[in-house]
PDB file of C-alpha atoms in Angstrom:
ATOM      1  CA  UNK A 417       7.688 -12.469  -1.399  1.00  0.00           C
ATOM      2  CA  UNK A 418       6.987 -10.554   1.603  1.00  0.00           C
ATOM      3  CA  UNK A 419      10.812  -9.666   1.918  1.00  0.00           C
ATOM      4  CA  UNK A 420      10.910  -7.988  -1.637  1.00  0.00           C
ATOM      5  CA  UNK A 421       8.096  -6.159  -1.367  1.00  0.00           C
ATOM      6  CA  UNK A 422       9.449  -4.123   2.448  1.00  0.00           C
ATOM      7  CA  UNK A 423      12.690  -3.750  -0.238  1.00  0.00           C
ATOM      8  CA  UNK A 424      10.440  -2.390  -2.875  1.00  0.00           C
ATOM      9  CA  UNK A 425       8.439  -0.381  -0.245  1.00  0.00           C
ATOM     10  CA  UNK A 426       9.734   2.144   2.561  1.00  0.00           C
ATOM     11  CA  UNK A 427       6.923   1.341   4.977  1.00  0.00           C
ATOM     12  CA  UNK A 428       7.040  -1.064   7.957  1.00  0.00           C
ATOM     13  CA  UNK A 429       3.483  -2.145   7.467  1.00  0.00           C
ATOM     14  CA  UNK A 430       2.638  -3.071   4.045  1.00  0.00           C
ATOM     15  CA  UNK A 431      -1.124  -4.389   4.572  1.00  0.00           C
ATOM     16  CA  UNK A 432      -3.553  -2.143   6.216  1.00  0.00           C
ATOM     17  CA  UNK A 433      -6.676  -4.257   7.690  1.00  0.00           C
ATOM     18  CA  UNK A 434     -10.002  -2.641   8.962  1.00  0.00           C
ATOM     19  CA  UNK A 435     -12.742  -3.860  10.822  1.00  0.00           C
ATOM     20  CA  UNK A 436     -16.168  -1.959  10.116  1.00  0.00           C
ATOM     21  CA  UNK A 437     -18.542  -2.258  13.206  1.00  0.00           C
ATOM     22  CA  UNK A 438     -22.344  -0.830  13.749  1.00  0.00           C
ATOM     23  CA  UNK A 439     -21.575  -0.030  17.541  1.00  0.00           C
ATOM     24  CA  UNK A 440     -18.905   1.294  19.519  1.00  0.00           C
ATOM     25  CA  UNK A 441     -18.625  -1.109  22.227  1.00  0.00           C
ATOM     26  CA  UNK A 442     -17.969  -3.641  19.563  1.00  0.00           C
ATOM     27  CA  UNK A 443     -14.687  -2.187  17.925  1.00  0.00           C
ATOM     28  CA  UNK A 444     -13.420  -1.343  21.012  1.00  0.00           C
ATOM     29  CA  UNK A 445     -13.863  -5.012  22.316  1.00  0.00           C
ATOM     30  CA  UNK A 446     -12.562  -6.234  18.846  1.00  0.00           C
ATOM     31  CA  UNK A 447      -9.605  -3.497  19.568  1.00  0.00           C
ATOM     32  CA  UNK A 448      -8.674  -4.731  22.812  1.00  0.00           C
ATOM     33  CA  UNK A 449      -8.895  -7.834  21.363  1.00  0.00           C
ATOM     34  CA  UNK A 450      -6.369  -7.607  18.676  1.00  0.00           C
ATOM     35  CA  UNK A 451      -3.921  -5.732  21.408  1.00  0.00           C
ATOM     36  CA  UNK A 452      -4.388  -8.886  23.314  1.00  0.00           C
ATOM     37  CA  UNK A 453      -4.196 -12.012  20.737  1.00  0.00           C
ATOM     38  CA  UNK A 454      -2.934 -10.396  17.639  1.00  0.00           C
ATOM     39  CA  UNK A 455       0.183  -9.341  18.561  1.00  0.00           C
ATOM     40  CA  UNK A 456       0.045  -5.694  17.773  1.00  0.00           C
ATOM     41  CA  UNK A 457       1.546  -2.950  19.793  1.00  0.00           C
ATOM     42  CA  UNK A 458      -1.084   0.318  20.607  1.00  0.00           C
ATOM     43  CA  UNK A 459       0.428   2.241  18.055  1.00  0.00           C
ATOM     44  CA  UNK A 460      -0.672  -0.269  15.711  1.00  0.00           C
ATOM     45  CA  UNK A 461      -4.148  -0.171  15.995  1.00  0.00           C
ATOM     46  CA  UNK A 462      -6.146   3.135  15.756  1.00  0.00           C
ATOM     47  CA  UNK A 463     -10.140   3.331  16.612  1.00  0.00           C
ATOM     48  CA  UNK A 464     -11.754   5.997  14.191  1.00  0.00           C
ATOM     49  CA  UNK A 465     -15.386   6.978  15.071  1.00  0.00           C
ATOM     50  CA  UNK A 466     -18.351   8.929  12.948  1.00  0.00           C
ATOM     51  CA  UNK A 467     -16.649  12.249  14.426  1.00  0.00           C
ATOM     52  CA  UNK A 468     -13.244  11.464  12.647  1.00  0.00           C
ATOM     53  CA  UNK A 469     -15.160  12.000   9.284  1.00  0.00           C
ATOM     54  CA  UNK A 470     -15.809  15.678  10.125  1.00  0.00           C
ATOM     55  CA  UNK A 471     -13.562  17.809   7.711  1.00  0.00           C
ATOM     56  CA  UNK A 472     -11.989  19.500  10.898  1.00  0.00           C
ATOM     57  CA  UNK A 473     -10.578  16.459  11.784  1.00  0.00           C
ATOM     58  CA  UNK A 474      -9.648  15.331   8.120  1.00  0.00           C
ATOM     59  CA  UNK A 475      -5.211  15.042   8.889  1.00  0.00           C
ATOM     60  CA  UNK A 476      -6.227  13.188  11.955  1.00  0.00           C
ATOM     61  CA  UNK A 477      -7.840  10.875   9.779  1.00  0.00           C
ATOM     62  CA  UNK A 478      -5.378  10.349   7.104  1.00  0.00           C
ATOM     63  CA  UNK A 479      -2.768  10.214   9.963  1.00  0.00           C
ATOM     64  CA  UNK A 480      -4.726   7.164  11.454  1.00  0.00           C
ATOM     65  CA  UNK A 481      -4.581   5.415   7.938  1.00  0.00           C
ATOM     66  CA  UNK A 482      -1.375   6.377   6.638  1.00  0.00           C
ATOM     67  CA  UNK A 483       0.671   6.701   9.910  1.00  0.00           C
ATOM     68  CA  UNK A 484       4.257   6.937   7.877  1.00  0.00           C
ATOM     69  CA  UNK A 485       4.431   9.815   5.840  1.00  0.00           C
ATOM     70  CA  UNK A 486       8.341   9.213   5.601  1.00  0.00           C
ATOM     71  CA  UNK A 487       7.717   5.728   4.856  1.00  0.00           C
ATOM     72  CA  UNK A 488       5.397   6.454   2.312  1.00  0.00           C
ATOM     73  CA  UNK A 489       8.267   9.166   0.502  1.00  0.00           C
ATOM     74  CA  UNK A 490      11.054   6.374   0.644  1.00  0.00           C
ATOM     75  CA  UNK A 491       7.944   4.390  -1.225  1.00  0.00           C
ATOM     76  CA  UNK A 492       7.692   7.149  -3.384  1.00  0.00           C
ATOM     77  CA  UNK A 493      11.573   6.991  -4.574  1.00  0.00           C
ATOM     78  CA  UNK A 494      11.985   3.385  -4.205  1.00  0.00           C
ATOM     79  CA  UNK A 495       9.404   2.168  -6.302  1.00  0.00           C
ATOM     80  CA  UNK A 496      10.636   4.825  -8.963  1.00  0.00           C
ATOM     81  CA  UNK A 497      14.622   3.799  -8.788  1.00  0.00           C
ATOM     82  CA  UNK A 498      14.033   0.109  -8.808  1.00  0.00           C
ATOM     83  CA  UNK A 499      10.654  -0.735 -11.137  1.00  0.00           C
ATOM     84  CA  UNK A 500      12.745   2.379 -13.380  1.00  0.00           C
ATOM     85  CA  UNK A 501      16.325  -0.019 -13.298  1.00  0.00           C
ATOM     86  CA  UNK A 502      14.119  -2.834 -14.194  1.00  0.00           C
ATOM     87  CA  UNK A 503      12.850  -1.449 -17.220  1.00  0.00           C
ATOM     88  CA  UNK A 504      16.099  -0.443 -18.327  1.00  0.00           C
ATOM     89  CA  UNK A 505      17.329  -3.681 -18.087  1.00  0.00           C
ATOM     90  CA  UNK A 506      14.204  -5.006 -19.890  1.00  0.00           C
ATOM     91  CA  UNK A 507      15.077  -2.758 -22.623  1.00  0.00           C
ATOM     92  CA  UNK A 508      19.229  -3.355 -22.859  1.00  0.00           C
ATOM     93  CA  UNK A 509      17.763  -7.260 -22.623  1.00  0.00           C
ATOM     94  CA  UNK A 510      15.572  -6.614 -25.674  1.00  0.00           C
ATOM     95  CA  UNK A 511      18.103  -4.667 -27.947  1.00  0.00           C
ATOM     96  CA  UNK A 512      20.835  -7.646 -27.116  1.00  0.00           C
ATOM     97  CA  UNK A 513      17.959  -9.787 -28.223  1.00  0.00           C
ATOM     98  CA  UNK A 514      17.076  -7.883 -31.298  1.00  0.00           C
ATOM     99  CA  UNK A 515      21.051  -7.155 -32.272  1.00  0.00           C
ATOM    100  CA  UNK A 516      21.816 -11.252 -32.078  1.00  0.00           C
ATOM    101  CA  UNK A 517      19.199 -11.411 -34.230  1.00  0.00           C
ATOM    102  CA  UNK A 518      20.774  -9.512 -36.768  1.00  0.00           C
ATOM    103  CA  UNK A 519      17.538  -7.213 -36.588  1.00  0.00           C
ATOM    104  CA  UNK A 520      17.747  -4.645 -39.763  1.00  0.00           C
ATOM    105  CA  UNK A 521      16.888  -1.354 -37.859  1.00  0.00           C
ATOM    106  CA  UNK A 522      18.936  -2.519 -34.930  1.00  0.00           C
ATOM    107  CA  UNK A 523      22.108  -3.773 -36.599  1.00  0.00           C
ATOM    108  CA  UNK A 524      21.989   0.034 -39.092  1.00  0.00           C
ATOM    109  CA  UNK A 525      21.836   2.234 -36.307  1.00  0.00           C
ATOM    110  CA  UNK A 526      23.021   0.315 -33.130  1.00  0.00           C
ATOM    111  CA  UNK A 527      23.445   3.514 -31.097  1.00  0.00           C
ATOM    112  CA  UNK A 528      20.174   5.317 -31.938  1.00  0.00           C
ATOM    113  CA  UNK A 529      18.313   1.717 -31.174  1.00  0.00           C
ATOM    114  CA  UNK A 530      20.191   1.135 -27.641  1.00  0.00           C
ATOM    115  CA  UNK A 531      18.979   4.890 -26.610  1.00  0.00           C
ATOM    116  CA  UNK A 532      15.276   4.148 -27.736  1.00  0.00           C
ATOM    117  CA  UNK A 533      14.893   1.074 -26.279  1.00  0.00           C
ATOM    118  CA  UNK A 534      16.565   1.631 -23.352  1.00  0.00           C
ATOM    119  CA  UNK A 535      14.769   5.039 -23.019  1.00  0.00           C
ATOM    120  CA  UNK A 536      11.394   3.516 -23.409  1.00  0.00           C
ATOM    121  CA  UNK A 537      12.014   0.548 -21.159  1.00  0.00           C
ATOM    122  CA  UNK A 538      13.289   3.221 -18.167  1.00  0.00           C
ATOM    123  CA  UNK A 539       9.913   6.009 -18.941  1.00  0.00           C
ATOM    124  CA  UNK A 540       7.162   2.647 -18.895  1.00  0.00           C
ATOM    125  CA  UNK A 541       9.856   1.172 -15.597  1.00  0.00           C
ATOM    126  CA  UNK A 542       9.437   4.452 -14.287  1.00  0.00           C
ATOM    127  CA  UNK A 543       5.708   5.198 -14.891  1.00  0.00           C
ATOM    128  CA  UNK A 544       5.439   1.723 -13.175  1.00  0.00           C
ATOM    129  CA  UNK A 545       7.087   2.936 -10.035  1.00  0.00           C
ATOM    130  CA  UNK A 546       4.993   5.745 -10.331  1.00  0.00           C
ATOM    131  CA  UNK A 547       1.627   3.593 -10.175  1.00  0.00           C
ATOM    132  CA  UNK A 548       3.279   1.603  -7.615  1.00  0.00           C
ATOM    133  CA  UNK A 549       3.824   4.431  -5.232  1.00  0.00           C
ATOM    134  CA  UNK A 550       0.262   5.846  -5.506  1.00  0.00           C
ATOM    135  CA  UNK A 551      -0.674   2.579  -3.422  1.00  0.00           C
ATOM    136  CA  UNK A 552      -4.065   1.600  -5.814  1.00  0.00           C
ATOM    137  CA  UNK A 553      -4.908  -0.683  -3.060  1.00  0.00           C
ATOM    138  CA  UNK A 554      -5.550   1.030  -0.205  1.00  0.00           C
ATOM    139  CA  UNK A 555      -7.876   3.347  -2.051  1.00  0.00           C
ATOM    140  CA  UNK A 556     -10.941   0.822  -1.348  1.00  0.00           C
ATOM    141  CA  UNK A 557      -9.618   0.402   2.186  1.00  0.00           C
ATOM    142  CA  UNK A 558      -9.987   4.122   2.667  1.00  0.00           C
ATOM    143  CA  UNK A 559     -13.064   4.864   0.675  1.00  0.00           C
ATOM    144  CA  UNK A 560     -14.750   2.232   2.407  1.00  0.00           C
ATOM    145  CA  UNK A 561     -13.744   3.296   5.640  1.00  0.00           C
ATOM    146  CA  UNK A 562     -15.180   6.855   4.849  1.00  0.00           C
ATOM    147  CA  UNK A 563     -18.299   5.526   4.017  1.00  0.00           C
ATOM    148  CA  UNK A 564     -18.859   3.767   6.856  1.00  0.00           C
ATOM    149  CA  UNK A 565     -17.547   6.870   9.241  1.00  0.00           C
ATOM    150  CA  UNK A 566     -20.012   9.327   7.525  1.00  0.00           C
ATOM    151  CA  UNK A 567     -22.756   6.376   7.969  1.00  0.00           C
ATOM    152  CA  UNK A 568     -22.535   6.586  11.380  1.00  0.00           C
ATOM    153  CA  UNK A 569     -20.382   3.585  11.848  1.00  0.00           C
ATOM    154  CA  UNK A 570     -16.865   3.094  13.761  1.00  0.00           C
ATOM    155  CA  UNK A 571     -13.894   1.269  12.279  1.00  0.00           C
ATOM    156  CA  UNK A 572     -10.926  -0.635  13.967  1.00  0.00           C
ATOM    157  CA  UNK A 573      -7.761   0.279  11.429  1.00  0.00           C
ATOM    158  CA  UNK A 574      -4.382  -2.490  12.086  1.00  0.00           C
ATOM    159  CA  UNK A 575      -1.283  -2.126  10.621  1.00  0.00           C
ATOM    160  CA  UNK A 576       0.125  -5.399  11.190  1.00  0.00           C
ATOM    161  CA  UNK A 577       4.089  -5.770  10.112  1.00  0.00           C
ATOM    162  CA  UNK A 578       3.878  -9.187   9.164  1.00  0.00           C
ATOM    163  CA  UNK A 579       1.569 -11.981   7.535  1.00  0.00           C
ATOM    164  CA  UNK A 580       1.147 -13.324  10.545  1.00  0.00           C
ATOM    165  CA  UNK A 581      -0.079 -10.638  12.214  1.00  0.00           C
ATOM    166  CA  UNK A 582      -2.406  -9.456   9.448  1.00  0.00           C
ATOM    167  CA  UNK A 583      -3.995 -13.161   9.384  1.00  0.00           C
ATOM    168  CA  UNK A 584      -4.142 -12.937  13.422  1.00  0.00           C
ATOM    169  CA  UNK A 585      -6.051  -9.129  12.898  1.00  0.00           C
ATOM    170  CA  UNK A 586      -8.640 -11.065  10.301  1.00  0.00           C
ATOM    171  CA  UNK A 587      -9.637 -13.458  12.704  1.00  0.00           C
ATOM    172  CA  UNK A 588     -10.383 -11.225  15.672  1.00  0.00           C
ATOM    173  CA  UNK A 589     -12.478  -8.864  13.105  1.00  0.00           C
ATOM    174  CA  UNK A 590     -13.821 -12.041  11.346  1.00  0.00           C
ATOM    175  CA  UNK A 591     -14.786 -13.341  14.711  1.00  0.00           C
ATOM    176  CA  UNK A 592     -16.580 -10.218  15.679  1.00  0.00           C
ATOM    177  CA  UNK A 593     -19.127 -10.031  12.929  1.00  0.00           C
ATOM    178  CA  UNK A 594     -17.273  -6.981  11.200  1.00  0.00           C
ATOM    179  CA  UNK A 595     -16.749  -5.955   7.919  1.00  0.00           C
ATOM    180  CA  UNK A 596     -13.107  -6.806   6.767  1.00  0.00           C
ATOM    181  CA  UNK A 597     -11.666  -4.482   4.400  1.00  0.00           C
ATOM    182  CA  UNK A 598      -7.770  -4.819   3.770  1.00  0.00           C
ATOM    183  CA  UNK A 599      -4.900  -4.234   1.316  1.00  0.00           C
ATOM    184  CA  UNK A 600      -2.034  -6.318  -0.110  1.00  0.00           C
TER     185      UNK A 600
END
């Protein structure tokens, strides 16, 4: 499963996990941590604190939680050429279906019924994609995250590259009393 999704996404890290903690001194143990037993190379892993929340700072933060913007554009076209082929196939599959049926409106205007269903199975494939490559699940990683900067809080971000890796991340957060907040 893993291996069509990185086909159906551009980005190397798929899941995004953070770890919300109260004190400083704990994400940065929980950091070091992660470095150490979860496999994860330093570019990896990025420490946000309550000062990353300032407006000032705002593409530093959205940097340290969506660190491949050219990733996240191969996403964006991805998504939209394949979940958009798949629809067209779903509709040529449903207007071979309907025309072996002997379907009245199909089988009286063959040509005008391949367009529409074809047509509406590539816009719905394509507004798919599109829903696909807005990412709806790492808006509650990010909100959250937010939250807890602006609360005074500091948050340990992974992007691990592999299920492994994201399992490995849980358990060091899970083991340091934090909040675990993660996507995919």
């Amino acid at each position: 499963m893993g291996y069509l999704l990185q086909g159906l996404f551009g980005e190397r890290s798929l899941t995004k996990v953070a770890g919300l903690f109260a004190q400083q001194s704990q994400a940065e143990t929980s950091m070091a941590q992660m470095l150490r037993i979860g496999g994860l190379q330093a570019g990896q892993v990025r420490l946000l604190g309550p000062q990353d929340a300032r407006a000032s700072r705002r593409d530093l933060f959205a940097r340290s939680l969506e660190p491949e913007p050219r990733g996240i554009a191969r996403t964006f076209f991805q998504t939209h050429i394949v979940v958009g082929a798949a629809g067209a196939v779903a509709g040529l599959a449903l207007f071979a279906w309907f025309y072996n049926a002997g379907h009245p409106m199909i089988v009286s205007s063959p040509l005008l019924a391949f367009i529409a269903l074809v047509g509406f199975g590539t816009t719905f494939g394509m507004l798919g994609g599109g829903l696909l490559s807005m990412r709806p699940d790492h808006v509650l990683l990010i909100t959250k995250v937010r939250s807890a900067l602006r609360h005074n809080h500091w948050a340990v971000v992974a992007h691990p590259t592999s299920a492994e890796q994201a399992a490995r991340v849980k358990e060091v957060l899970q083991g340091h009393s934090a909040e675990v907040v993660s996507t995919l």
